[in-house]
PDB file of C-alpha atoms and ligand atoms in Angstrom:
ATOM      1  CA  UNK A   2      26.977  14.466   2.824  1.00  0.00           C
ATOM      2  CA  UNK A   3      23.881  16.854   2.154  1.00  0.00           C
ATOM      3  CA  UNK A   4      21.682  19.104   4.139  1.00  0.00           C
ATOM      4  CA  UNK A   5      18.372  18.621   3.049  1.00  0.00           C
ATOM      5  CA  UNK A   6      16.142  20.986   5.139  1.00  0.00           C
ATOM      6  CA  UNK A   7      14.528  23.377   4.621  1.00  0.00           C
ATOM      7  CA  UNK A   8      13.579  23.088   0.811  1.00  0.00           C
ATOM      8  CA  UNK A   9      10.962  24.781  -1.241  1.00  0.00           C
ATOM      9  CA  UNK A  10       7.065  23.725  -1.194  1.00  0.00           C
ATOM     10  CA  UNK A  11       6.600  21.058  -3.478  1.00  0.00           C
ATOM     11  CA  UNK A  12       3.031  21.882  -5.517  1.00  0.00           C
ATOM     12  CA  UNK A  13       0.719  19.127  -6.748  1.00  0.00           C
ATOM     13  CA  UNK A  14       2.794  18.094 -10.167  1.00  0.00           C
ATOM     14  CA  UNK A  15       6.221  18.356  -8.208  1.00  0.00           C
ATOM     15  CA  UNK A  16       4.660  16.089  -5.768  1.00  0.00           C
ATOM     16  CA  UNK A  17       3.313  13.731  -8.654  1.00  0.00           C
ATOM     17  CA  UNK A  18       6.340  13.438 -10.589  1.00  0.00           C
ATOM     18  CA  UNK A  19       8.145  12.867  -7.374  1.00  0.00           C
ATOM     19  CA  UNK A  20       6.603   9.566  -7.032  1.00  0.00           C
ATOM     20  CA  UNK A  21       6.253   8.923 -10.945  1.00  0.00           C
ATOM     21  CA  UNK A  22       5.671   5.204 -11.911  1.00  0.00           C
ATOM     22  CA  UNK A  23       8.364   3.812 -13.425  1.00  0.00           C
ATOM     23  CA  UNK A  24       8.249   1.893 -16.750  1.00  0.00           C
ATOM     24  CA  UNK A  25       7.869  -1.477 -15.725  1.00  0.00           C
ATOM     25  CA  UNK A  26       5.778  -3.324 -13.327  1.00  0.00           C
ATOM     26  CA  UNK A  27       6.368  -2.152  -9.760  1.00  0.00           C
ATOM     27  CA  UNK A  28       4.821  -3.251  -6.122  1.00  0.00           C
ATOM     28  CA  UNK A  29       5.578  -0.080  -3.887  1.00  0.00           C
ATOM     29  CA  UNK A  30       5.396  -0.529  -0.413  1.00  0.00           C
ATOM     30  CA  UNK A  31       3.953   2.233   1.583  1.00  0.00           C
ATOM     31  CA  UNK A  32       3.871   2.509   5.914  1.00  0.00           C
ATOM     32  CA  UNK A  33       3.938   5.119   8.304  1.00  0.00           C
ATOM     33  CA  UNK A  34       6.215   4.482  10.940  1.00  0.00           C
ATOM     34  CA  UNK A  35       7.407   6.322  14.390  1.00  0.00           C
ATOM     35  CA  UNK A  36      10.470   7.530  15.379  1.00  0.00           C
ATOM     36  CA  UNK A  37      11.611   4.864  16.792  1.00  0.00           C
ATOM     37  CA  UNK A  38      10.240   2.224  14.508  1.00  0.00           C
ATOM     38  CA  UNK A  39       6.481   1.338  15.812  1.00  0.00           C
ATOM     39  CA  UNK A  40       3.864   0.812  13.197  1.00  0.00           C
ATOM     40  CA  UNK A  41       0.816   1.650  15.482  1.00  0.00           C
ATOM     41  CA  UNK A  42       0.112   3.342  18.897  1.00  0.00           C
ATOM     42  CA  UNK A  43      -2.676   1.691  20.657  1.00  0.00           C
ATOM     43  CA  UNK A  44      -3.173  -0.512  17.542  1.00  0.00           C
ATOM     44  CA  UNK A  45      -3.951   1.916  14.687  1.00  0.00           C
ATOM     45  CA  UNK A  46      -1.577   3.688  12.638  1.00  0.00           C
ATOM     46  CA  UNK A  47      -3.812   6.682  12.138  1.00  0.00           C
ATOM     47  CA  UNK A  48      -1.996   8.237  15.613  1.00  0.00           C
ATOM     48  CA  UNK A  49       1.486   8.499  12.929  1.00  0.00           C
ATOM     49  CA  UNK A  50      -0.288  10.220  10.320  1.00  0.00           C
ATOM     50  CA  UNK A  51      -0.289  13.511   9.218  1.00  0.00           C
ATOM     51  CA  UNK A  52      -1.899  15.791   6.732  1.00  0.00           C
ATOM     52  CA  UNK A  53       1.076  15.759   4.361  1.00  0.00           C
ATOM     53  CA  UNK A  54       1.569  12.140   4.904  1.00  0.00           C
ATOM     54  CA  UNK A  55      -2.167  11.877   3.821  1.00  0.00           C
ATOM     55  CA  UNK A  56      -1.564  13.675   0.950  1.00  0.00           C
ATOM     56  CA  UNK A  57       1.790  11.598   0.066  1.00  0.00           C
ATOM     57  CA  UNK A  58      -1.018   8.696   0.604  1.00  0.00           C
ATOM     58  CA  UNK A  59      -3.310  10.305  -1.871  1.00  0.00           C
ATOM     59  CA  UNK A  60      -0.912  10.603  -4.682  1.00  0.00           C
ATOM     60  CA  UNK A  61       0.429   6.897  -4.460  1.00  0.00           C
ATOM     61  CA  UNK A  62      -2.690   5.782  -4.685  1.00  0.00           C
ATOM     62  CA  UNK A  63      -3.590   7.986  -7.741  1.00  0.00           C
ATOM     63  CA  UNK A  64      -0.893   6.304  -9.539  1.00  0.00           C
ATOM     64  CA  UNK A  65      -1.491   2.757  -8.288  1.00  0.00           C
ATOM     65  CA  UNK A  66      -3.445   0.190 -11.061  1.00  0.00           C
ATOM     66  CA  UNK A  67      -3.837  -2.041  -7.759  1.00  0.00           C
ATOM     67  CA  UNK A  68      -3.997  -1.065  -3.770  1.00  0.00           C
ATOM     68  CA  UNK A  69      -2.952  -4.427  -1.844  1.00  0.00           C
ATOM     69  CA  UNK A  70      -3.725  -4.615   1.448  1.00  0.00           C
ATOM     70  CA  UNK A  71      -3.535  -7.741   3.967  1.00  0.00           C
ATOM     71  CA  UNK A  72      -6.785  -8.869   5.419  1.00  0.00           C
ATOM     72  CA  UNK A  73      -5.674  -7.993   9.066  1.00  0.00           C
ATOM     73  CA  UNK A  74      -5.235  -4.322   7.923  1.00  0.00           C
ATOM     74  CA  UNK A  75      -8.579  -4.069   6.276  1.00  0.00           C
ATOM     75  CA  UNK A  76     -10.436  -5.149   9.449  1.00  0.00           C
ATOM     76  CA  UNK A  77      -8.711  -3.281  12.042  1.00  0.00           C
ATOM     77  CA  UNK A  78      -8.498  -0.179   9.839  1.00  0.00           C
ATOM     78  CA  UNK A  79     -12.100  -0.455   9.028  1.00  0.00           C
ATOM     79  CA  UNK A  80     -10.853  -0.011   5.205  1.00  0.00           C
ATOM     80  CA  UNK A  81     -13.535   2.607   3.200  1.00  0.00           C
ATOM     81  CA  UNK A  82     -13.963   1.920  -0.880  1.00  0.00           C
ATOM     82  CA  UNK A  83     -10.980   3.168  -2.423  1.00  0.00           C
ATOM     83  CA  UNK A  84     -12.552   6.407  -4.001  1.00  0.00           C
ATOM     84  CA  UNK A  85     -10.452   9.611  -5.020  1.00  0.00           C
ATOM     85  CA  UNK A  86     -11.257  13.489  -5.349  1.00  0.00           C
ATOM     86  CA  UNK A  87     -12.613  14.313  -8.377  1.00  0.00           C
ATOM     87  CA  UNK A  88      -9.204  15.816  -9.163  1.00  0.00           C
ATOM     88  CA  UNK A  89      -7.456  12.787  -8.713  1.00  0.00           C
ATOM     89  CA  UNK A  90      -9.920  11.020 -10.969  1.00  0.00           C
ATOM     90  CA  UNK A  91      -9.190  13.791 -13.641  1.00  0.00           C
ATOM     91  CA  UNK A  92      -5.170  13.404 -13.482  1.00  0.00           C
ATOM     92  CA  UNK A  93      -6.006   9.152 -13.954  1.00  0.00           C
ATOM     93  CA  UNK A  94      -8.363   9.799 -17.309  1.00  0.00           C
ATOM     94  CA  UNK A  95      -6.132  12.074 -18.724  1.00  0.00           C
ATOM     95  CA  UNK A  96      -3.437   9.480 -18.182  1.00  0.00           C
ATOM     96  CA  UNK A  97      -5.050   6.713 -19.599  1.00  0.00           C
ATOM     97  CA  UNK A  98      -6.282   4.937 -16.293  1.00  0.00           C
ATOM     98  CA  UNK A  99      -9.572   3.906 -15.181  1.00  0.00           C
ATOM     99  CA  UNK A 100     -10.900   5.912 -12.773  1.00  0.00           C
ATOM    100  CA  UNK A 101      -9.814   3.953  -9.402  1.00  0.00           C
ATOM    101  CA  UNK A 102      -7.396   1.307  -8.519  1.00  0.00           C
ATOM    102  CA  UNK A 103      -8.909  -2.044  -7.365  1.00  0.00           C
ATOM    103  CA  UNK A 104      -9.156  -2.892  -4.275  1.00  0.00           C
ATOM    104  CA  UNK A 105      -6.386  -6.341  -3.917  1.00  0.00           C
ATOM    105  CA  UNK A 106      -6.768  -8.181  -0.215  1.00  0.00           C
ATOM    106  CA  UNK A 107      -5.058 -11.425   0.608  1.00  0.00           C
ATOM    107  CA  UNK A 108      -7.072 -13.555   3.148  1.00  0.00           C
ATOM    108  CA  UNK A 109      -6.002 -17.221   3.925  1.00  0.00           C
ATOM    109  CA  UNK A 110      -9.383 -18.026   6.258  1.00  0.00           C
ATOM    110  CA  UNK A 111     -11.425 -16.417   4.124  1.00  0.00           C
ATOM    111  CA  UNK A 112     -12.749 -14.731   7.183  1.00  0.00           C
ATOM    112  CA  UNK A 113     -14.030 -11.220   5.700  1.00  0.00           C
ATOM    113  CA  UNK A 114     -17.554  -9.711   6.135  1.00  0.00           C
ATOM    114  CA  UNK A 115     -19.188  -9.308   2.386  1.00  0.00           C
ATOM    115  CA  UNK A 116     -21.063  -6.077   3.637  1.00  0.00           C
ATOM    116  CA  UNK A 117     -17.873  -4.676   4.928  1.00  0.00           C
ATOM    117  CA  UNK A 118     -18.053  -1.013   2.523  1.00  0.00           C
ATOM    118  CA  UNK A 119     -14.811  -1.751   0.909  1.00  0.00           C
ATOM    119  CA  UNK A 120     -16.247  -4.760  -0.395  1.00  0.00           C
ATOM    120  CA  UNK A 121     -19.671  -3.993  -0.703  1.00  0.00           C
ATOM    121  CA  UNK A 122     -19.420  -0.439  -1.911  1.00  0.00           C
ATOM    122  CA  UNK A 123     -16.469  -0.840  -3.887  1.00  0.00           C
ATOM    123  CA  UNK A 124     -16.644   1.702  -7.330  1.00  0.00           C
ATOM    124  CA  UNK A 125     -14.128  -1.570  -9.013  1.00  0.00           C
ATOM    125  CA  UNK A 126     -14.743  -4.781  -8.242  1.00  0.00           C
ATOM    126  CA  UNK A 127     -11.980  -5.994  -5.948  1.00  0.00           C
ATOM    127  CA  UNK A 128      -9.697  -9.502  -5.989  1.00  0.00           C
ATOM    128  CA  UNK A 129      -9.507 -11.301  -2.898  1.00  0.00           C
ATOM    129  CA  UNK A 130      -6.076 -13.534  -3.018  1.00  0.00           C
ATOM    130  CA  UNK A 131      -6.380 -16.597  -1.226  1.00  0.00           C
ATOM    131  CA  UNK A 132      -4.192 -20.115  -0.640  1.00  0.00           C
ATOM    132  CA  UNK A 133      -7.542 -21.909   0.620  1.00  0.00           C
ATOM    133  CA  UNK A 134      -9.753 -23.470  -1.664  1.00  0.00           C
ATOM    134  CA  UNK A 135     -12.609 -22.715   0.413  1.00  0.00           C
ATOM    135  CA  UNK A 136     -15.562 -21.684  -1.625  1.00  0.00           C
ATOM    136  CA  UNK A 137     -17.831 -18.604  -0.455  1.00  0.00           C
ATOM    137  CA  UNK A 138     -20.509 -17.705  -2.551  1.00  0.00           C
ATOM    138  CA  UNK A 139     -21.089 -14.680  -0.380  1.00  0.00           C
ATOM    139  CA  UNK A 140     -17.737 -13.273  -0.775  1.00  0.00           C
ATOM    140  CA  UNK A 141     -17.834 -14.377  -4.647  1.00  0.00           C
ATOM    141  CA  UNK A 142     -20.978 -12.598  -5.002  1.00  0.00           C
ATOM    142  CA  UNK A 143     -18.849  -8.930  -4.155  1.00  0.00           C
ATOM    143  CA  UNK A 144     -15.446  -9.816  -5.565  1.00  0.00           C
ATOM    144  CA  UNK A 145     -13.369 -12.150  -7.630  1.00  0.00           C
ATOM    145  CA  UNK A 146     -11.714 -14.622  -5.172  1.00  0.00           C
ATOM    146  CA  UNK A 147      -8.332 -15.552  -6.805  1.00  0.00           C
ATOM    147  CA  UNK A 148      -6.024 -18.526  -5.799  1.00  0.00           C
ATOM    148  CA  UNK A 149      -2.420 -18.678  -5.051  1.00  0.00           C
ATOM    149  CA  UNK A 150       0.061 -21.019  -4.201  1.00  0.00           C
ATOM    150  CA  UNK A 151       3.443 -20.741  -2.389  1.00  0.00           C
ATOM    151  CA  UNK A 152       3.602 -17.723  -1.013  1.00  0.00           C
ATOM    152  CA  UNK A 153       3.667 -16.532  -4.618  1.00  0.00           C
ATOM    153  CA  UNK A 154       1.005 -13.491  -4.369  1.00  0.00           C
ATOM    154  CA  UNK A 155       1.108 -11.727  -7.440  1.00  0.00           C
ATOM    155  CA  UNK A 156       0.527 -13.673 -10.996  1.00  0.00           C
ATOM    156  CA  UNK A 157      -2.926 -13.177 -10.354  1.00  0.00           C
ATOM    157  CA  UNK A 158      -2.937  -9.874  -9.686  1.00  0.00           C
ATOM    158  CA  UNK A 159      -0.376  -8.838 -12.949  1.00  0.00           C
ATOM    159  CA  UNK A 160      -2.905 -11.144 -15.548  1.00  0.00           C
ATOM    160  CA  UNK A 161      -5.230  -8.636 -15.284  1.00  0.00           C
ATOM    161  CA  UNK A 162      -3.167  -6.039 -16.429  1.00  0.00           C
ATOM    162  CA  UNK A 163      -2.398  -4.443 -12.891  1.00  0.00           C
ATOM    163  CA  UNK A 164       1.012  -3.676 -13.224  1.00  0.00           C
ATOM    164  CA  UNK A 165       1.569  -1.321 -10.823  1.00  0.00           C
ATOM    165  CA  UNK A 166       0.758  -2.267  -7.525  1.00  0.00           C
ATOM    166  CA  UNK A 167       0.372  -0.592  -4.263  1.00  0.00           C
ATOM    167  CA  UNK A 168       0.685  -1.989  -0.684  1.00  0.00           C
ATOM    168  CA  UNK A 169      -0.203  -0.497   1.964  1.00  0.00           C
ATOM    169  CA  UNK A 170       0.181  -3.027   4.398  1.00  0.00           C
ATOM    170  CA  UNK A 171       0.127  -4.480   6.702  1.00  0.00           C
ATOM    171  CA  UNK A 172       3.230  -6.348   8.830  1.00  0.00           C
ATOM    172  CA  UNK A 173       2.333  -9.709   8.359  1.00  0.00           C
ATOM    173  CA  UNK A 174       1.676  -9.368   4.506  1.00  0.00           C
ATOM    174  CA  UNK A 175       5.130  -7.354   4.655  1.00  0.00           C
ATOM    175  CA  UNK A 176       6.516 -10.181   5.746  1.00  0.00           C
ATOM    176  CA  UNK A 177       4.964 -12.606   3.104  1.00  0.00           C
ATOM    177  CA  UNK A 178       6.564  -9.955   0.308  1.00  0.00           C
ATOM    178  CA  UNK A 179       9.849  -9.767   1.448  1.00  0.00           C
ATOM    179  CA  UNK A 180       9.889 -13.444   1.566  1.00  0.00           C
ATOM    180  CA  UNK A 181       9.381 -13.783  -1.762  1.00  0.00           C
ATOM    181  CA  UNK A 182      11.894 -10.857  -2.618  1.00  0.00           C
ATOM    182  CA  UNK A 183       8.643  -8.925  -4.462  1.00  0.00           C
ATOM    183  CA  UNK A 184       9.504  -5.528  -2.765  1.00  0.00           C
ATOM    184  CA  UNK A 185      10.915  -2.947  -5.765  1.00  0.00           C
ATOM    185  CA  UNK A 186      10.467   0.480  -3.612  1.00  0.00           C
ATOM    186  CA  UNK A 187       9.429   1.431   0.676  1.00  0.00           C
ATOM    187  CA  UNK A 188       8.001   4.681   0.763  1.00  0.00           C
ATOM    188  CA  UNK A 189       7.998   4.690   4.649  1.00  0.00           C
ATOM    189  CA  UNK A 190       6.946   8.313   6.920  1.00  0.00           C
ATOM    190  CA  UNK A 191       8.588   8.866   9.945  1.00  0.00           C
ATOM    191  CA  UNK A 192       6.496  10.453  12.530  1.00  0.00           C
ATOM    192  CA  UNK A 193       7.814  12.280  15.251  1.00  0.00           C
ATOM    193  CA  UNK A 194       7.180  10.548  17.974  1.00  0.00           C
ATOM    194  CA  UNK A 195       8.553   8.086  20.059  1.00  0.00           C
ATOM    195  CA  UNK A 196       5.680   5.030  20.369  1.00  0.00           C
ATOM    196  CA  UNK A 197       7.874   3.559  23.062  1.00  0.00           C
ATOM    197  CA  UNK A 198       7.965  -0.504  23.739  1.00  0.00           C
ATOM    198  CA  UNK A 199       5.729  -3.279  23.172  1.00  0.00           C
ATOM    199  CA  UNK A 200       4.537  -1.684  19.831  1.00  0.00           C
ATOM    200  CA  UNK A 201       4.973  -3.660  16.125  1.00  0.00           C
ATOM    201  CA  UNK A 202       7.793  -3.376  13.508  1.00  0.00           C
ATOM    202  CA  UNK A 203       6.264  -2.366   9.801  1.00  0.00           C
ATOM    203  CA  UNK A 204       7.090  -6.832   9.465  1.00  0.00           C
ATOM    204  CA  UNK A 205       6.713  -9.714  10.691  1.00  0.00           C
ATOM    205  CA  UNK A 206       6.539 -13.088   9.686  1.00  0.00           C
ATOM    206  CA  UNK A 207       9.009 -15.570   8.259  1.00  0.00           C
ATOM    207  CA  UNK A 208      12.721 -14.767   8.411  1.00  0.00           C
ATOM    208  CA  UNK A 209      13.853 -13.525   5.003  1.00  0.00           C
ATOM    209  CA  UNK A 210      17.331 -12.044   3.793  1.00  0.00           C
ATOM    210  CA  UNK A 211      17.888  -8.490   3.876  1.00  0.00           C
ATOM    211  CA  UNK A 212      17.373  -6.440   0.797  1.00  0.00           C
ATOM    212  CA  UNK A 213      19.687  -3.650   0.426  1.00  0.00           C
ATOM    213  CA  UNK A 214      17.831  -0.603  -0.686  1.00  0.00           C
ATOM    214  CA  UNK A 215      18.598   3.091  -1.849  1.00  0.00           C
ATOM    215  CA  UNK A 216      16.989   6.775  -1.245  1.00  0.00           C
ATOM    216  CA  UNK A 217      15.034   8.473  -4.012  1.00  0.00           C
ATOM    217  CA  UNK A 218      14.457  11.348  -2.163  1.00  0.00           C
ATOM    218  CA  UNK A 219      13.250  12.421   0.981  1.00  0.00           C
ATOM    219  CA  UNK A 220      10.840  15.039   1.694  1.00  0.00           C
ATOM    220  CA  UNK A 221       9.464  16.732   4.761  1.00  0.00           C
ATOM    221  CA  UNK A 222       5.591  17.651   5.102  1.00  0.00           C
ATOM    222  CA  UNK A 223       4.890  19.209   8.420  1.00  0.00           C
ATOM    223  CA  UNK A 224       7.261  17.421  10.748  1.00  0.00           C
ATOM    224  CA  UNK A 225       6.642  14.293   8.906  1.00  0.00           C
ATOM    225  CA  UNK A 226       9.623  12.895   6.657  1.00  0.00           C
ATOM    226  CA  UNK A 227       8.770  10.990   3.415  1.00  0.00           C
ATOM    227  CA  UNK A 228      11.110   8.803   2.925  1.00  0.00           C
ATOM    228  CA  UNK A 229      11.264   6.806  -0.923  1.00  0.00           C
ATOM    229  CA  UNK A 230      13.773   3.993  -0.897  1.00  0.00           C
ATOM    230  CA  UNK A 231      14.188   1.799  -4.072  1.00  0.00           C
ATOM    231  CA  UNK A 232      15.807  -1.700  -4.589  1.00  0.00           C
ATOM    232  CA  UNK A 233      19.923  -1.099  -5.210  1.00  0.00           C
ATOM    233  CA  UNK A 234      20.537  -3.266  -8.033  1.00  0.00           C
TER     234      UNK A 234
HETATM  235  N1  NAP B 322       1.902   1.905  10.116  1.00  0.00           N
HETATM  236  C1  NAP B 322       1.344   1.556   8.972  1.00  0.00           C
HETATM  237  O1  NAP B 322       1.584   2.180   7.933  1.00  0.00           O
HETATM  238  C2  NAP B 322       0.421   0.362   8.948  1.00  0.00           C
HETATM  239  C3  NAP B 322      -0.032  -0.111   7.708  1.00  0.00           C
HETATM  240  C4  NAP B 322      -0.882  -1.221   7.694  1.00  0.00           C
HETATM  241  C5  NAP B 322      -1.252  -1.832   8.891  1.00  0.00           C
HETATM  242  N2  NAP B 322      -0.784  -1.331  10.059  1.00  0.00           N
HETATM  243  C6  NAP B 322      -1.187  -1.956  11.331  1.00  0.00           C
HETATM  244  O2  NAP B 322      -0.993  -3.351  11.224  1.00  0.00           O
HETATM  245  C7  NAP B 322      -1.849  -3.980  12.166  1.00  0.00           C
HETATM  246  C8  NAP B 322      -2.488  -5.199  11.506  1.00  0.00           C
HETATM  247  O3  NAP B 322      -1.477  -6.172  11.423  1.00  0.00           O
HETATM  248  P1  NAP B 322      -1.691  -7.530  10.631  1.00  0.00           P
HETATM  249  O4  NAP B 322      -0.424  -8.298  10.700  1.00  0.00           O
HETATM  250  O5  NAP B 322      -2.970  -8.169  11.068  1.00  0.00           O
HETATM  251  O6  NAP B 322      -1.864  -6.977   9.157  1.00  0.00           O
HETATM  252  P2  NAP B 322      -1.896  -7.656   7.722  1.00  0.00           P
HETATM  253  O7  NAP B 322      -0.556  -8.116   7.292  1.00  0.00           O
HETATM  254  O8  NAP B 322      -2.578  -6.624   6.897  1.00  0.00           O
HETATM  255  O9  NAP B 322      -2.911  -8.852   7.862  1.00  0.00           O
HETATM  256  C9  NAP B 322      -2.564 -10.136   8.231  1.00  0.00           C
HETATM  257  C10 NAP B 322      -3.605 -11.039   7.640  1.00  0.00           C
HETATM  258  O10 NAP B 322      -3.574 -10.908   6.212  1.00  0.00           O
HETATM  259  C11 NAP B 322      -3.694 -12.175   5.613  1.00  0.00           C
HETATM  260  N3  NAP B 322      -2.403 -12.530   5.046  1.00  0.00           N
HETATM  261  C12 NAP B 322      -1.238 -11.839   5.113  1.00  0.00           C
HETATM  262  N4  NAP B 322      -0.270 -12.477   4.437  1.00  0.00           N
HETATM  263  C13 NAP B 322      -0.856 -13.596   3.921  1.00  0.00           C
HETATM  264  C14 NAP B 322      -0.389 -14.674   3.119  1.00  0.00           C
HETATM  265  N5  NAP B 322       0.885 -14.729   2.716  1.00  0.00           N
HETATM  266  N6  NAP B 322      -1.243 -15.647   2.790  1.00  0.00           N
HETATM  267  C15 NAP B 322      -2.539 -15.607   3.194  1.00  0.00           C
HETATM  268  N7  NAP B 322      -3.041 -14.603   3.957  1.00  0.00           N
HETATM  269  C16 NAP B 322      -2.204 -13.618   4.313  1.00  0.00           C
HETATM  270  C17 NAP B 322      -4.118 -13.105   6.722  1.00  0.00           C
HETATM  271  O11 NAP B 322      -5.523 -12.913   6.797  1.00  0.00           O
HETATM  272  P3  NAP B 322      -6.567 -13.925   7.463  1.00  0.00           P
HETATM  273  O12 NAP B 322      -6.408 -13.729   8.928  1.00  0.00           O
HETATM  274  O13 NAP B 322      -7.899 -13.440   6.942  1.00  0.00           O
HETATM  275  O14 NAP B 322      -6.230 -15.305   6.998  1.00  0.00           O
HETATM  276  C18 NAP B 322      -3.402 -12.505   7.913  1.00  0.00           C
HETATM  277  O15 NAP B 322      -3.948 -12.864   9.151  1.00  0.00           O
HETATM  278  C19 NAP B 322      -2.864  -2.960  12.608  1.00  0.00           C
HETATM  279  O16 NAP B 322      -2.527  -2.556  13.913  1.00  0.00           O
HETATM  280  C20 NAP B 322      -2.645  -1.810  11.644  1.00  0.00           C
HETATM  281  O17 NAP B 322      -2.897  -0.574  12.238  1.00  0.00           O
HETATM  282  C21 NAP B 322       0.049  -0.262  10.100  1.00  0.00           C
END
């Protein structure tokens, strides 16, 4: 057993490396969660954050090829484009990576507003991952709809080269993942507060096995812990 706390300030690079992707293709998961294991209060999750969790949330998605988010989250969220501080930019280019990661949502009604800004005013053009073959020339006209078939999310994200994948959520698509076993790392927050009852687990969905995971590390920012788990072999 360890005492973690306190620990010295972790600058940008620490941070960075921290998180480092790892040499093969990856889907990290990333939520904030409360205390006692809510995923919103009053139906947004913004209430958990924090500025370090923020930041946390700004460095995975600097090192993300792909942000995939369920359609659920990207409505209620009111999802912006997925732009990044000129830094950030900077770090990608001099790492070989285009300048933002695409925007991935999976829909299965197809129900999504075309002028929504992270559609519309998207700087990449982003993949919409559907089961339905439904055809919307509206939503085609702002991104690249892309089928897929049991419960099997990913093929056509990773044959366009997007190998490392972010998600950010939400509980139902969660639930889809873990399903399928696709998970390789959580990197969960724990805010502290207590959200009380009748609030949302981080999943939901169909009933899948447990998947045994390990800590990477855990860091605190603020009185937020950052928490990176990874799949135990
Ligand atoms: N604490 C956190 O870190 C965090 C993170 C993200 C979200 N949240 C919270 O989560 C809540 C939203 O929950 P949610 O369950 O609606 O989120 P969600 O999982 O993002 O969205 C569910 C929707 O995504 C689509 N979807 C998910 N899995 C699919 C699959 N396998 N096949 C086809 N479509 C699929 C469906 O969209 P269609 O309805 O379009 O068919 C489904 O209704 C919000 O309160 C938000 O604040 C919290």
């Amino acid at each position: 057993m360890h005492a973690l706390l306190p620990g010295p300030d972790l600058d940008d690079d620490t941070l960075i490396s921290h998180y480092a992707r790892p040499d093969r293709p990856t889907l990290r998961v990333s939520f904030v969660s409360s205390a006692d294991g809510a995923m919103e209060i009053d139906g947004l999750s913004t209430a958990l954050s924090g500025p370090d969790d923020k930041r946390v949330f700004g460095v995975l998605r600097m090192l993300a090829d792909a942000v995939l988010v369920g359609a659920g989250t990207l409505r209620r969220e009111n999802y912006r484009p997925i732009r990044l501080s000129p830094p950030r930019v900077e770090w990608r280019r001099a790492h070989g990576l285009p300048d933002f990661p695409t925007l991935v949502t999976v829909s299965r009604s197809l129900d999504l507003d075309p002028a929504m800004p992270a559609l519309a005013d998207a700087p990449v053009r982003p993949l919409i991952l559907t089961p339905s073959p439904e055809s919307r020339p509206d939503l085609s006209a702002v991104a690249d709809i892309v089928r897929f078939h049991d419960h099997d999310l990913l093929p056509g994200v990773r044959a366009r080269g997007l190998d490392h994948i972010l998600c950010e959520g939400g509980p139902h698509l969660l639930g889809t993942l873990l399903a399928a076993d696709a998970v390789d790392e959580l990197c969960l927050t724990v805010a502290p507060v207590l959200a009380g009852a009748g609030a949302s687990r981080i999943v939901t969905g169909p009933i899948s096995a447990a998947r045994r995971l390990r800590p990477a590390h855990v860091l605190r920012g603020g009185e937020h812990l950052m928490i990176r788990y990874v799949r135990a072999s």
